[in-house]
GROMACS .gro file of C-alpha atoms in nm:
model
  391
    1UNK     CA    1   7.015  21.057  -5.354
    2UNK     CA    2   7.186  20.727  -5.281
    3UNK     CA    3   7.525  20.729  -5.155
    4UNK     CA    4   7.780  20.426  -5.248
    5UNK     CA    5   8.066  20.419  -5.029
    6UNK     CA    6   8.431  20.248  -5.151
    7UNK     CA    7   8.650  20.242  -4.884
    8UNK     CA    8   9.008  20.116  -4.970
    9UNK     CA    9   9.179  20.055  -4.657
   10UNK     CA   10   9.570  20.060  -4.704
   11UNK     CA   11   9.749  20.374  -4.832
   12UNK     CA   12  10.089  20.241  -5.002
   13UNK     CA   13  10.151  20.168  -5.378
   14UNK     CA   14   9.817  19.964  -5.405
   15UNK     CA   15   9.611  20.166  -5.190
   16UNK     CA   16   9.688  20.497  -5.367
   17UNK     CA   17   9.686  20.345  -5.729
   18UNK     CA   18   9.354  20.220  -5.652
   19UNK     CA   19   9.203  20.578  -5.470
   20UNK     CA   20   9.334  20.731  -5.787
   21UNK     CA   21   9.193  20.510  -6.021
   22UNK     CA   22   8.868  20.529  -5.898
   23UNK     CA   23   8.861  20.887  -5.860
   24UNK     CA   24   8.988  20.936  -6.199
   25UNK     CA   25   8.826  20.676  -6.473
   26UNK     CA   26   8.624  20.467  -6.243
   27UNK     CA   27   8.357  20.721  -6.069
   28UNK     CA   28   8.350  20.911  -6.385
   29UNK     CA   29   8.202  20.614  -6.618
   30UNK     CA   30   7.974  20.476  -6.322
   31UNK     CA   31   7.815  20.846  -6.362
   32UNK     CA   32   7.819  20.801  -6.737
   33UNK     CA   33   7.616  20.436  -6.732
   34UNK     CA   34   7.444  20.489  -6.436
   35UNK     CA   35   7.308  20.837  -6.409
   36UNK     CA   36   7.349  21.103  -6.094
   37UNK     CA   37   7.088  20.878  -5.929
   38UNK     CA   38   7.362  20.740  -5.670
   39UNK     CA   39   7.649  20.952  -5.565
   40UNK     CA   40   8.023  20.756  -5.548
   41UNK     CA   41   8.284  20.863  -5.324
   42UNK     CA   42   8.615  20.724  -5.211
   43UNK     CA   43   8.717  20.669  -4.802
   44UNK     CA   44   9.091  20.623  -4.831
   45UNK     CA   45   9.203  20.427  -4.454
   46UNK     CA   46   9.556  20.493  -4.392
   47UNK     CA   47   9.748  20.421  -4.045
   48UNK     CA   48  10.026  20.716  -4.127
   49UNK     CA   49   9.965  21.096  -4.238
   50UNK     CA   50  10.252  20.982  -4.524
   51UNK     CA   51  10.350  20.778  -4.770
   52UNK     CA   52  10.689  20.630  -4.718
   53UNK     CA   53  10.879  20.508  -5.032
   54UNK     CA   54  10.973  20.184  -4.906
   55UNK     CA   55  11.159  20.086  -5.202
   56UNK     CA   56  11.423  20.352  -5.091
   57UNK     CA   57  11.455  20.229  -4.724
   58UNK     CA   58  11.785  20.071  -4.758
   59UNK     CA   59  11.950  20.340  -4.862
   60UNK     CA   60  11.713  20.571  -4.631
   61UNK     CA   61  11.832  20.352  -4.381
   62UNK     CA   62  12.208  20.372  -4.469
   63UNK     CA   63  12.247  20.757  -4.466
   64UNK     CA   64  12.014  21.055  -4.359
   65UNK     CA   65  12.194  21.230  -4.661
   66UNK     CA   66  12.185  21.020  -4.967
   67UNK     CA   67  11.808  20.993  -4.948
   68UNK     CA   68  11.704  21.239  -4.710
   69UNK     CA   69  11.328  21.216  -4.508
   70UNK     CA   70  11.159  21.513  -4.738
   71UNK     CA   71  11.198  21.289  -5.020
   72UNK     CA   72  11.104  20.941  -4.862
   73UNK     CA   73  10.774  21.039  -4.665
   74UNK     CA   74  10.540  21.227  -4.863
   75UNK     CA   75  10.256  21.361  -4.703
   76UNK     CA   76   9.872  21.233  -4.836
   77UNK     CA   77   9.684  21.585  -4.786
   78UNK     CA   78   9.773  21.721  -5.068
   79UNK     CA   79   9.762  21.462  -5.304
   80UNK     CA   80   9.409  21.457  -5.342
   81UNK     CA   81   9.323  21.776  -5.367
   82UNK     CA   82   9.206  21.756  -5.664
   83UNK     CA   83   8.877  21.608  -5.560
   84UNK     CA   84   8.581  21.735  -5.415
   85UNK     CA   85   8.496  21.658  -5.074
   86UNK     CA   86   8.184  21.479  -5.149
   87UNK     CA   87   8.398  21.226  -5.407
   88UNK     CA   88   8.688  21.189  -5.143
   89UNK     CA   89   8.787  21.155  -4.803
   90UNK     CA   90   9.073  21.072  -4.582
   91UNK     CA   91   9.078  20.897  -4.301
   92UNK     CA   92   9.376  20.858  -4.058
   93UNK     CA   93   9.400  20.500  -3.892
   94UNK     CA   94   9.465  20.146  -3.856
   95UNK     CA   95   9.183  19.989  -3.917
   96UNK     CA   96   9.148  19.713  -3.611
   97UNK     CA   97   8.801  19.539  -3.662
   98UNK     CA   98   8.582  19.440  -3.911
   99UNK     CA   99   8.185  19.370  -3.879
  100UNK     CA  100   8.075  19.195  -4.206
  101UNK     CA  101   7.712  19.206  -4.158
  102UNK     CA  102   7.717  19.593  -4.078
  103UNK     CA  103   7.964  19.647  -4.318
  104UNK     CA  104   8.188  19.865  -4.145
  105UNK     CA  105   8.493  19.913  -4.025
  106UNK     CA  106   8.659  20.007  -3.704
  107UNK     CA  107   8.973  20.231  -3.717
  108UNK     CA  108   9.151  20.328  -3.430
  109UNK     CA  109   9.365  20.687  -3.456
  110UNK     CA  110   9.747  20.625  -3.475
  111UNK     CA  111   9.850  20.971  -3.387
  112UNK     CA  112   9.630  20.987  -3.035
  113UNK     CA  113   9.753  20.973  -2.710
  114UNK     CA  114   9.427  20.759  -2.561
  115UNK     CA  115   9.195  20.514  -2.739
  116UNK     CA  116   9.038  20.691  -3.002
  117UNK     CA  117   8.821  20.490  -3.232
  118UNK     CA  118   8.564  20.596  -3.510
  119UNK     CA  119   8.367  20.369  -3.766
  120UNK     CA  120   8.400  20.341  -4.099
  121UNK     CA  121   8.088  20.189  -4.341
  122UNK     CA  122   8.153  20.043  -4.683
  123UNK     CA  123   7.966  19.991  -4.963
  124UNK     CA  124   8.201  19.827  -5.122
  125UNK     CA  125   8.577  19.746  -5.022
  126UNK     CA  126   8.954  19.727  -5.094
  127UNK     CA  127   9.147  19.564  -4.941
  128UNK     CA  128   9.515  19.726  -5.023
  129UNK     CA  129   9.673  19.692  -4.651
  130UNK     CA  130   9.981  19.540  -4.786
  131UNK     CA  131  10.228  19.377  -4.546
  132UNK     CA  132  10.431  19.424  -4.223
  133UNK     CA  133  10.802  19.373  -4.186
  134UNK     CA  134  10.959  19.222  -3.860
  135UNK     CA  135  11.135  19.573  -3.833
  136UNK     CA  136  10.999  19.905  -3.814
  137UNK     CA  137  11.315  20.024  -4.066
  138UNK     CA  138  11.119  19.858  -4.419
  139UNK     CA  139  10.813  19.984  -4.398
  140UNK     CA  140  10.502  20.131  -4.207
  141UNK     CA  141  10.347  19.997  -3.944
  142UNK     CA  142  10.110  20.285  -3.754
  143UNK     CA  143  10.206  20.644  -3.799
  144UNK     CA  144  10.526  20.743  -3.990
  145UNK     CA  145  10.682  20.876  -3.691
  146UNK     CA  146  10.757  20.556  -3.528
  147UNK     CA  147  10.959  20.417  -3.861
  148UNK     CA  148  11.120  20.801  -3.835
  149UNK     CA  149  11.226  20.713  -3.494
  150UNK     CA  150  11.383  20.399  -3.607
  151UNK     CA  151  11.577  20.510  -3.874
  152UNK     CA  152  11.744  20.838  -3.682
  153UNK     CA  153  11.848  20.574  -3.400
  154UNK     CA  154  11.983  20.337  -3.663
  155UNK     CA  155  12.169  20.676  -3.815
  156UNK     CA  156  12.307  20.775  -3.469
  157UNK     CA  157  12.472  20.432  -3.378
  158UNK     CA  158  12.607  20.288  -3.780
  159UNK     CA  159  12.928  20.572  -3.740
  160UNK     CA  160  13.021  20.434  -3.431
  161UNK     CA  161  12.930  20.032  -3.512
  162UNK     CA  162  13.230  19.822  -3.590
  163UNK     CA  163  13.021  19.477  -3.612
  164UNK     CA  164  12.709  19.435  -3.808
  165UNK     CA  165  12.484  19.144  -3.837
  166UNK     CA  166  12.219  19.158  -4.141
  167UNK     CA  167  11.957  18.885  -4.135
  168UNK     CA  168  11.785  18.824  -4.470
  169UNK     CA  169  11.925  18.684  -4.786
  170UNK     CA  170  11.637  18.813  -5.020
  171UNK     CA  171  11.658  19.195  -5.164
  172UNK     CA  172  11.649  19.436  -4.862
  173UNK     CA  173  11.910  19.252  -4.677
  174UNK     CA  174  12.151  19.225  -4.999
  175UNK     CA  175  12.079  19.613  -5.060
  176UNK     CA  176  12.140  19.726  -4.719
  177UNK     CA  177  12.469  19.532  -4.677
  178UNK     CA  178  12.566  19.635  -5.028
  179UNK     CA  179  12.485  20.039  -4.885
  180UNK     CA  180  12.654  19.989  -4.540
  181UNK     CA  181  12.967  19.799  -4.684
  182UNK     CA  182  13.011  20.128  -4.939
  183UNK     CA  183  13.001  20.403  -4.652
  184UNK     CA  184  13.116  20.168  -4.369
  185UNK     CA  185  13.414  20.008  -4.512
  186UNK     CA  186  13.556  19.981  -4.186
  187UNK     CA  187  13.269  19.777  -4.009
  188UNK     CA  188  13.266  19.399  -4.000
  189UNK     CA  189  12.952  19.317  -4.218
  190UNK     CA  190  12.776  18.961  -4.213
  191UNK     CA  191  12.427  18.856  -4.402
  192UNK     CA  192  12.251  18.580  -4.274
  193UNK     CA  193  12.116  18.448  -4.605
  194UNK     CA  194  11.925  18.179  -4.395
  195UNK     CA  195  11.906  17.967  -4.745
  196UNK     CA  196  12.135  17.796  -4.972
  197UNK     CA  197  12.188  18.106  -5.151
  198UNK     CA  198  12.106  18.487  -5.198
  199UNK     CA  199  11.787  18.636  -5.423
  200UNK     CA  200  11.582  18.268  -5.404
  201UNK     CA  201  11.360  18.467  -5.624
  202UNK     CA  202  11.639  18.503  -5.920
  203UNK     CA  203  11.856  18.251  -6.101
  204UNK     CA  204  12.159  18.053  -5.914
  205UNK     CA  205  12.356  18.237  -6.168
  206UNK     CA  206  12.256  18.598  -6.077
  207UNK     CA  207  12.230  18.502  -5.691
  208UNK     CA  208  12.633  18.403  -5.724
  209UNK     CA  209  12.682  18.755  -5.889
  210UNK     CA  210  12.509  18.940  -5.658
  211UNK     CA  211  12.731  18.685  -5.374
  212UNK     CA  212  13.032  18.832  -5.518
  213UNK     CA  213  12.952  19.188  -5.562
  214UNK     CA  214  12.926  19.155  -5.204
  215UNK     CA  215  13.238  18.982  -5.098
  216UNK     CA  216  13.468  19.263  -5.318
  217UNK     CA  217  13.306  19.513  -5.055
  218UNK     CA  218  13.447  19.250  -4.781
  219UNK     CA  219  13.061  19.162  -4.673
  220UNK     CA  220  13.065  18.789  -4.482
  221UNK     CA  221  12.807  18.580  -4.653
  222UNK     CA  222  12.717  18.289  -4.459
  223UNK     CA  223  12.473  18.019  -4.579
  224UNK     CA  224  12.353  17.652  -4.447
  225UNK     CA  225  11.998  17.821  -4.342
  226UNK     CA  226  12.209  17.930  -4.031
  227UNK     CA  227  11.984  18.212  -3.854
  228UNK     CA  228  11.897  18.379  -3.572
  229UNK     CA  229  11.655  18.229  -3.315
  230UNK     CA  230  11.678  18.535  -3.070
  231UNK     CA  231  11.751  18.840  -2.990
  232UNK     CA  232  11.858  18.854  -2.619
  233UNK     CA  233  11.769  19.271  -2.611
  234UNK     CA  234  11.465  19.313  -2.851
  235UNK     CA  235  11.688  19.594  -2.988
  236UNK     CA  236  11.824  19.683  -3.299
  237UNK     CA  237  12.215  19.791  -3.084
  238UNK     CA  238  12.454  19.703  -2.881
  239UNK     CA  239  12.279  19.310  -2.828
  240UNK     CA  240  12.348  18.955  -2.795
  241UNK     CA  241  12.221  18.771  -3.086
  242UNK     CA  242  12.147  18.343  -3.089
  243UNK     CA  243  12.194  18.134  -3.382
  244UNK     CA  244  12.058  17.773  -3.522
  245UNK     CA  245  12.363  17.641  -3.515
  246UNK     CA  246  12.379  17.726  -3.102
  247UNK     CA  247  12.595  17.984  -3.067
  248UNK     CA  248  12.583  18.332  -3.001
  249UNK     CA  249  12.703  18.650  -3.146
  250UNK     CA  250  12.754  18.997  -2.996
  251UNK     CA  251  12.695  19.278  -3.211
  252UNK     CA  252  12.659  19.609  -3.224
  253UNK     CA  253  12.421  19.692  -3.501
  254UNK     CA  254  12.144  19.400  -3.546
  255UNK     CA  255  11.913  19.450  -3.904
  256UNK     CA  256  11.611  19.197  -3.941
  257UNK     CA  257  11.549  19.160  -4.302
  258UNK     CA  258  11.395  18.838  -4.300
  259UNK     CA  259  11.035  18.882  -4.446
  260UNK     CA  260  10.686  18.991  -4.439
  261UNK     CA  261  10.324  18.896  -4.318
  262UNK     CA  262  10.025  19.034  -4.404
  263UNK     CA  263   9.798  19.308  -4.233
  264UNK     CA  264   9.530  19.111  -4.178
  265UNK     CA  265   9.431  19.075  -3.824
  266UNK     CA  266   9.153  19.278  -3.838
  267UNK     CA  267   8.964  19.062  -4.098
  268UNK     CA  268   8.709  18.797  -4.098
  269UNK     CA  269   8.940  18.432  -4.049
  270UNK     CA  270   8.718  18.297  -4.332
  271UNK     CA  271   8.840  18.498  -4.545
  272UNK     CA  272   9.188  18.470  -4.527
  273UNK     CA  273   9.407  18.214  -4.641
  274UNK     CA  274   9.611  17.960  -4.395
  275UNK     CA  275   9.905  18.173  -4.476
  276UNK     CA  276   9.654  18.525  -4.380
  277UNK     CA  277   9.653  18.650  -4.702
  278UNK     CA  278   9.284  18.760  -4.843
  279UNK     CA  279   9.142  18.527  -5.073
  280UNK     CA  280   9.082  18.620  -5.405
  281UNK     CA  281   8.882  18.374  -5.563
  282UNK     CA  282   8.891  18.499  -5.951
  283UNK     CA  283   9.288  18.611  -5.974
  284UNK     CA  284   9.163  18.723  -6.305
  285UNK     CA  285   8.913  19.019  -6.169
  286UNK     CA  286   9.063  19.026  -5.818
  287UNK     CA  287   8.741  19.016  -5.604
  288UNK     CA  288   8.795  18.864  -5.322
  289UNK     CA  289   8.609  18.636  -5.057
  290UNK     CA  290   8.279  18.758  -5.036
  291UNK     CA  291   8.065  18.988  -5.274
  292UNK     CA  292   8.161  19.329  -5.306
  293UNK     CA  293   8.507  19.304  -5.155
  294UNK     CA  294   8.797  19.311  -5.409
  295UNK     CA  295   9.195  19.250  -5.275
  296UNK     CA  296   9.498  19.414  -5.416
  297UNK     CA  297   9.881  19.408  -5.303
  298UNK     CA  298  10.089  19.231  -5.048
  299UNK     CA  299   9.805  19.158  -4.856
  300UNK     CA  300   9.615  18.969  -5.114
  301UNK     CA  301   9.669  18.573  -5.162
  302UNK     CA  302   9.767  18.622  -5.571
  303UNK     CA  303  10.033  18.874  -5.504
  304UNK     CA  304  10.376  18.816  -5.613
  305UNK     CA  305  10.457  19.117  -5.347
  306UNK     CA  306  10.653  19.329  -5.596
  307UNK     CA  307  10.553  19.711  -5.740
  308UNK     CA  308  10.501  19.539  -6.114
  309UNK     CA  309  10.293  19.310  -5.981
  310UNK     CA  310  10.045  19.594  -5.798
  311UNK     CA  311  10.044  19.869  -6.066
  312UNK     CA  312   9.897  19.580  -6.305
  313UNK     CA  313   9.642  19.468  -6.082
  314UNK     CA  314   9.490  19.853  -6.040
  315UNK     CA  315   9.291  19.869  -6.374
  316UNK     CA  316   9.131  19.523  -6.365
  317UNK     CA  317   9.060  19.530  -6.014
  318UNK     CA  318   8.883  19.840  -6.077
  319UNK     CA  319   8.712  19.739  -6.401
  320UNK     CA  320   8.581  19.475  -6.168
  321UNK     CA  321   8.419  19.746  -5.959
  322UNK     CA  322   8.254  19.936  -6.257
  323UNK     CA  323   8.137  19.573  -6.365
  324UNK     CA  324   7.998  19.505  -6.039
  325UNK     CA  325   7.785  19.846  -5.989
  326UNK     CA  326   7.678  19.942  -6.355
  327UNK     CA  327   7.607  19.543  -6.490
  328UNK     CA  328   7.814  19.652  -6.802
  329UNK     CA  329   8.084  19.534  -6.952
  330UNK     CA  330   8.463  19.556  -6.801
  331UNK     CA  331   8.677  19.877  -6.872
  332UNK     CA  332   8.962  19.654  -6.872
  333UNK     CA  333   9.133  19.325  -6.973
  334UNK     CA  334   9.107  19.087  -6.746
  335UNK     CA  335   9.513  19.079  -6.498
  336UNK     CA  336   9.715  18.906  -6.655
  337UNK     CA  337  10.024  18.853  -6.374
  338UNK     CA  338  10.376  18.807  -6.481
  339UNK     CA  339  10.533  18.536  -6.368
  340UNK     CA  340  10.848  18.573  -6.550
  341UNK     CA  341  11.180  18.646  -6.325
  342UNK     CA  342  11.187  19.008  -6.220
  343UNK     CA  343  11.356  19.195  -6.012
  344UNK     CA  344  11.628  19.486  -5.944
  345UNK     CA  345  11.878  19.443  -5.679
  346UNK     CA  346  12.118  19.778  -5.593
  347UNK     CA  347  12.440  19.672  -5.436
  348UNK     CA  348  12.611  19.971  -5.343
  349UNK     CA  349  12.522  20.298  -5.547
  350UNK     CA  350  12.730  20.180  -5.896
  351UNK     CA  351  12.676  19.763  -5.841
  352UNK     CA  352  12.374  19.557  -5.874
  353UNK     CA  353  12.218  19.254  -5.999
  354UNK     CA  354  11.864  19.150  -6.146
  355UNK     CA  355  11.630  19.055  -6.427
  356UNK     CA  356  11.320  19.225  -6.615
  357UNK     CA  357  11.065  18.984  -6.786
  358UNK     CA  358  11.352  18.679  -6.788
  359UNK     CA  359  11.627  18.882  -6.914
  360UNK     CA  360  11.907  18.874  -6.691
  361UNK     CA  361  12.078  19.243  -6.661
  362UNK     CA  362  12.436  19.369  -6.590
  363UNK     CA  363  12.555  19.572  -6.348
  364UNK     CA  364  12.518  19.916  -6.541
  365UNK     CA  365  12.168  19.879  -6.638
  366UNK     CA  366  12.091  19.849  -6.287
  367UNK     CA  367  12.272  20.117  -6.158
  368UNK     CA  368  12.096  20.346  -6.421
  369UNK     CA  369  11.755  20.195  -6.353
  370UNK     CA  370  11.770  20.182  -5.936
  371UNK     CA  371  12.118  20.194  -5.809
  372UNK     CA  372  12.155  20.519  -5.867
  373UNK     CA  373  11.918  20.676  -5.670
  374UNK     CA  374  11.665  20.365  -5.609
  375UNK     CA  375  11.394  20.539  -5.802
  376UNK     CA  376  11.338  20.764  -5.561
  377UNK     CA  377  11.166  21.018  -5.819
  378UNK     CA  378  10.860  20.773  -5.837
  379UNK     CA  379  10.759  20.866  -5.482
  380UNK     CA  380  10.551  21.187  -5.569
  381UNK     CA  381  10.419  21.008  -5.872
  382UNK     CA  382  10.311  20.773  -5.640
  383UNK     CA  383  10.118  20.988  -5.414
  384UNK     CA  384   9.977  21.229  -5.719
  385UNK     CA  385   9.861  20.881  -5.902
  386UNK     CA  386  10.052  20.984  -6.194
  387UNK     CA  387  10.129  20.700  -6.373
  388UNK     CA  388   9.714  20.609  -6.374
  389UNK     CA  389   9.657  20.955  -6.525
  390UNK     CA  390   9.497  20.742  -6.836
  391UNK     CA  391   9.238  20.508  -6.843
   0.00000   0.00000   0.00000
């Protein structure tokens, strides 16, 4: 019996959306119009044994208490235990290579001591490998542990810092100043917005709000694309920090929040965009550069690099799988992105700015939506692939 191999390499919100899609509706209909002549089963690549819920990490990052590490990493071995071991399996690594014409992947262990490689092959493949972050605090880059590490050394040294320097006007820098200001009222706080304003992504209007939410908790927000060029240490303490403008700046906490790029390295330059993001030549079904490879997330050139933007990508891009390998029609409607202004922005547990779908929202409807706790009940039905418990 013929054995078709998808391997989705990437094990965040897109990765895990996807495995569980696939497992769930997908696998189950290519049985249905195809027969048990070929057997389907899912390799899910991840670099960490957990999922972290990055969405939390400012506040994660703020306090060991508010949002506490059993609640932000979530382990993956249990989360598909549902599924036979002939439908799934789980391999843990970053995947470092890529050979097209064999089809395979090389992934080397994150959790070994020594150089530990195995080989992956794919019959067909997601890419969901979703983006890096210039610090190890946002999101996960190899096993969990190291972004663990981070965050307890950040937790040891904010009680005793009394100057911090945030660099990153866009939502993780405005969140974490807006969570250090509230529990560090004592600290001298400045965000870098290194643009013209805060939230690019938002209205001038609701960029000004958020602007003054911030200056009420005494946060310094300095403009005029003024940033930092280096960092004298490489560390995150105690370091001498130089700016555009050519001075310098002692500090003793230092937070990069200025942006992402994607995990890409490992793939084929021709299929990657000038920027490294993976091509997806039909937006509308998602596959991407060459036949039989599909790209979802952060990582892919469409993304808007938002949670909406993912979890409505999952059923076409998957419809576009069951296309592919039964010749039938999609299960799906072609994705359909939203482009309209979205996005939630906590400042401090009771503040916050953003809009939903255009619609600018106060303060209180983003406390109750993400301030509050910043959704961090959507982790496990992240992992479990709750919310793609229907077709």
């Amino acid at each position: 019996m013929a054995v078709h191999d998808i391997v989705v390499v990437g094990a965040n919100f897109a990765g895990l959306g996807t495995a569980h899609y696939l497992l769930k509706h997908t696998i189950p209909a290519l049985e249905k119009a195809n027969g048990k002549s070929t057997v389907y089963k899912v390799t899910l690549i991840s670099p960490s044994t957990h999922f972290y819920f990055k969405i939390g990490s400012p506040r994660v990052l703020a306090s060991p208490d508010l949002i506490p590490f059993s609640k932000a990493f979530l382990p993956l071995k249990d989360a598909f235990k549902e599924y036979s071991a002939d439908r799934f399996s789980l391999v843990i690594g970053e995947a470092i290579s890529l050979d097209e014409e064999k089809k395979s992947i090389t992934v080397r262990d994150t959790y070994s001591t020594t150089a530990k490689n195995s080989t992956v092959r794919y019959s067909s493949l997601v890419l969901a490998t979703g983006a890096t972050a210039n610090s190890p605090l946002w999101n996960l880059k190899g096993s969990h542990e190291s972004t663990m590490a981070a965050l307890k050394e950040m937790h040891a040294s904010l009680p005793k810092a009394k100057t911090i320097l945030i660099a990153g006007g866009g939502p993780a820098g405005v969140e974490t100043a807006g969570e250090l200001a509230t529990i560090y009222p004592k600290a001298s706080i400045t965000l870098l917005s290194g643009s013209t304003r805060l939230l690019t992504r938002l209205r001038p209007a609701i960029s000004a709000a958020a602007e003054s939410q911030l200056n009420n908790l005494s946060v310094t927000v300095i403009h005029k694309s003024l940033k930092v060029v280096e960092n004298t240490t490489g560390k995150s303490t105690n370091t001498t920090l130089h700016l555009s403008d050519d001075t310098s700046r002692d500090v003793d906490i230092y937070i990069d929040a200025t942006g992402t790029r994607p995990n890409s390295n490992f793939l084929p330059s021709h299929w990657l965009t000038k920027s490294g993001h993976v091509r997806t030549e039909d937006k509308l079904t998602l596959r991407g550069p060459v036949s039989s490879v599909y790209a979802i997330g952060d990582v892919a050139g469409y993304s808007l690099g938002n949670v909406f933007d993912i979890n409505d990508a999952v059923r076409p891009m998957c419809s576009s799988i069951y296309q592919d390998l039964s010749g039938k029609k999609p299960t799906s409607k072609p994705f359909k992105q939203n482009t309209a202004e979205t996005q939630l922005v906590p400042i401090g547990p009771n503040g916050g700015v953003g809009a939903v779908f255009g619609w600018k929202l106060p303060a209180f409807a983003v406390k109750m939506i993400k301030s509050k706790d910043y959704m961090i009940g959507q982790a496990p039905k992240t992992v479990s692939g709750e919310q793609f418990a229907k077709a």
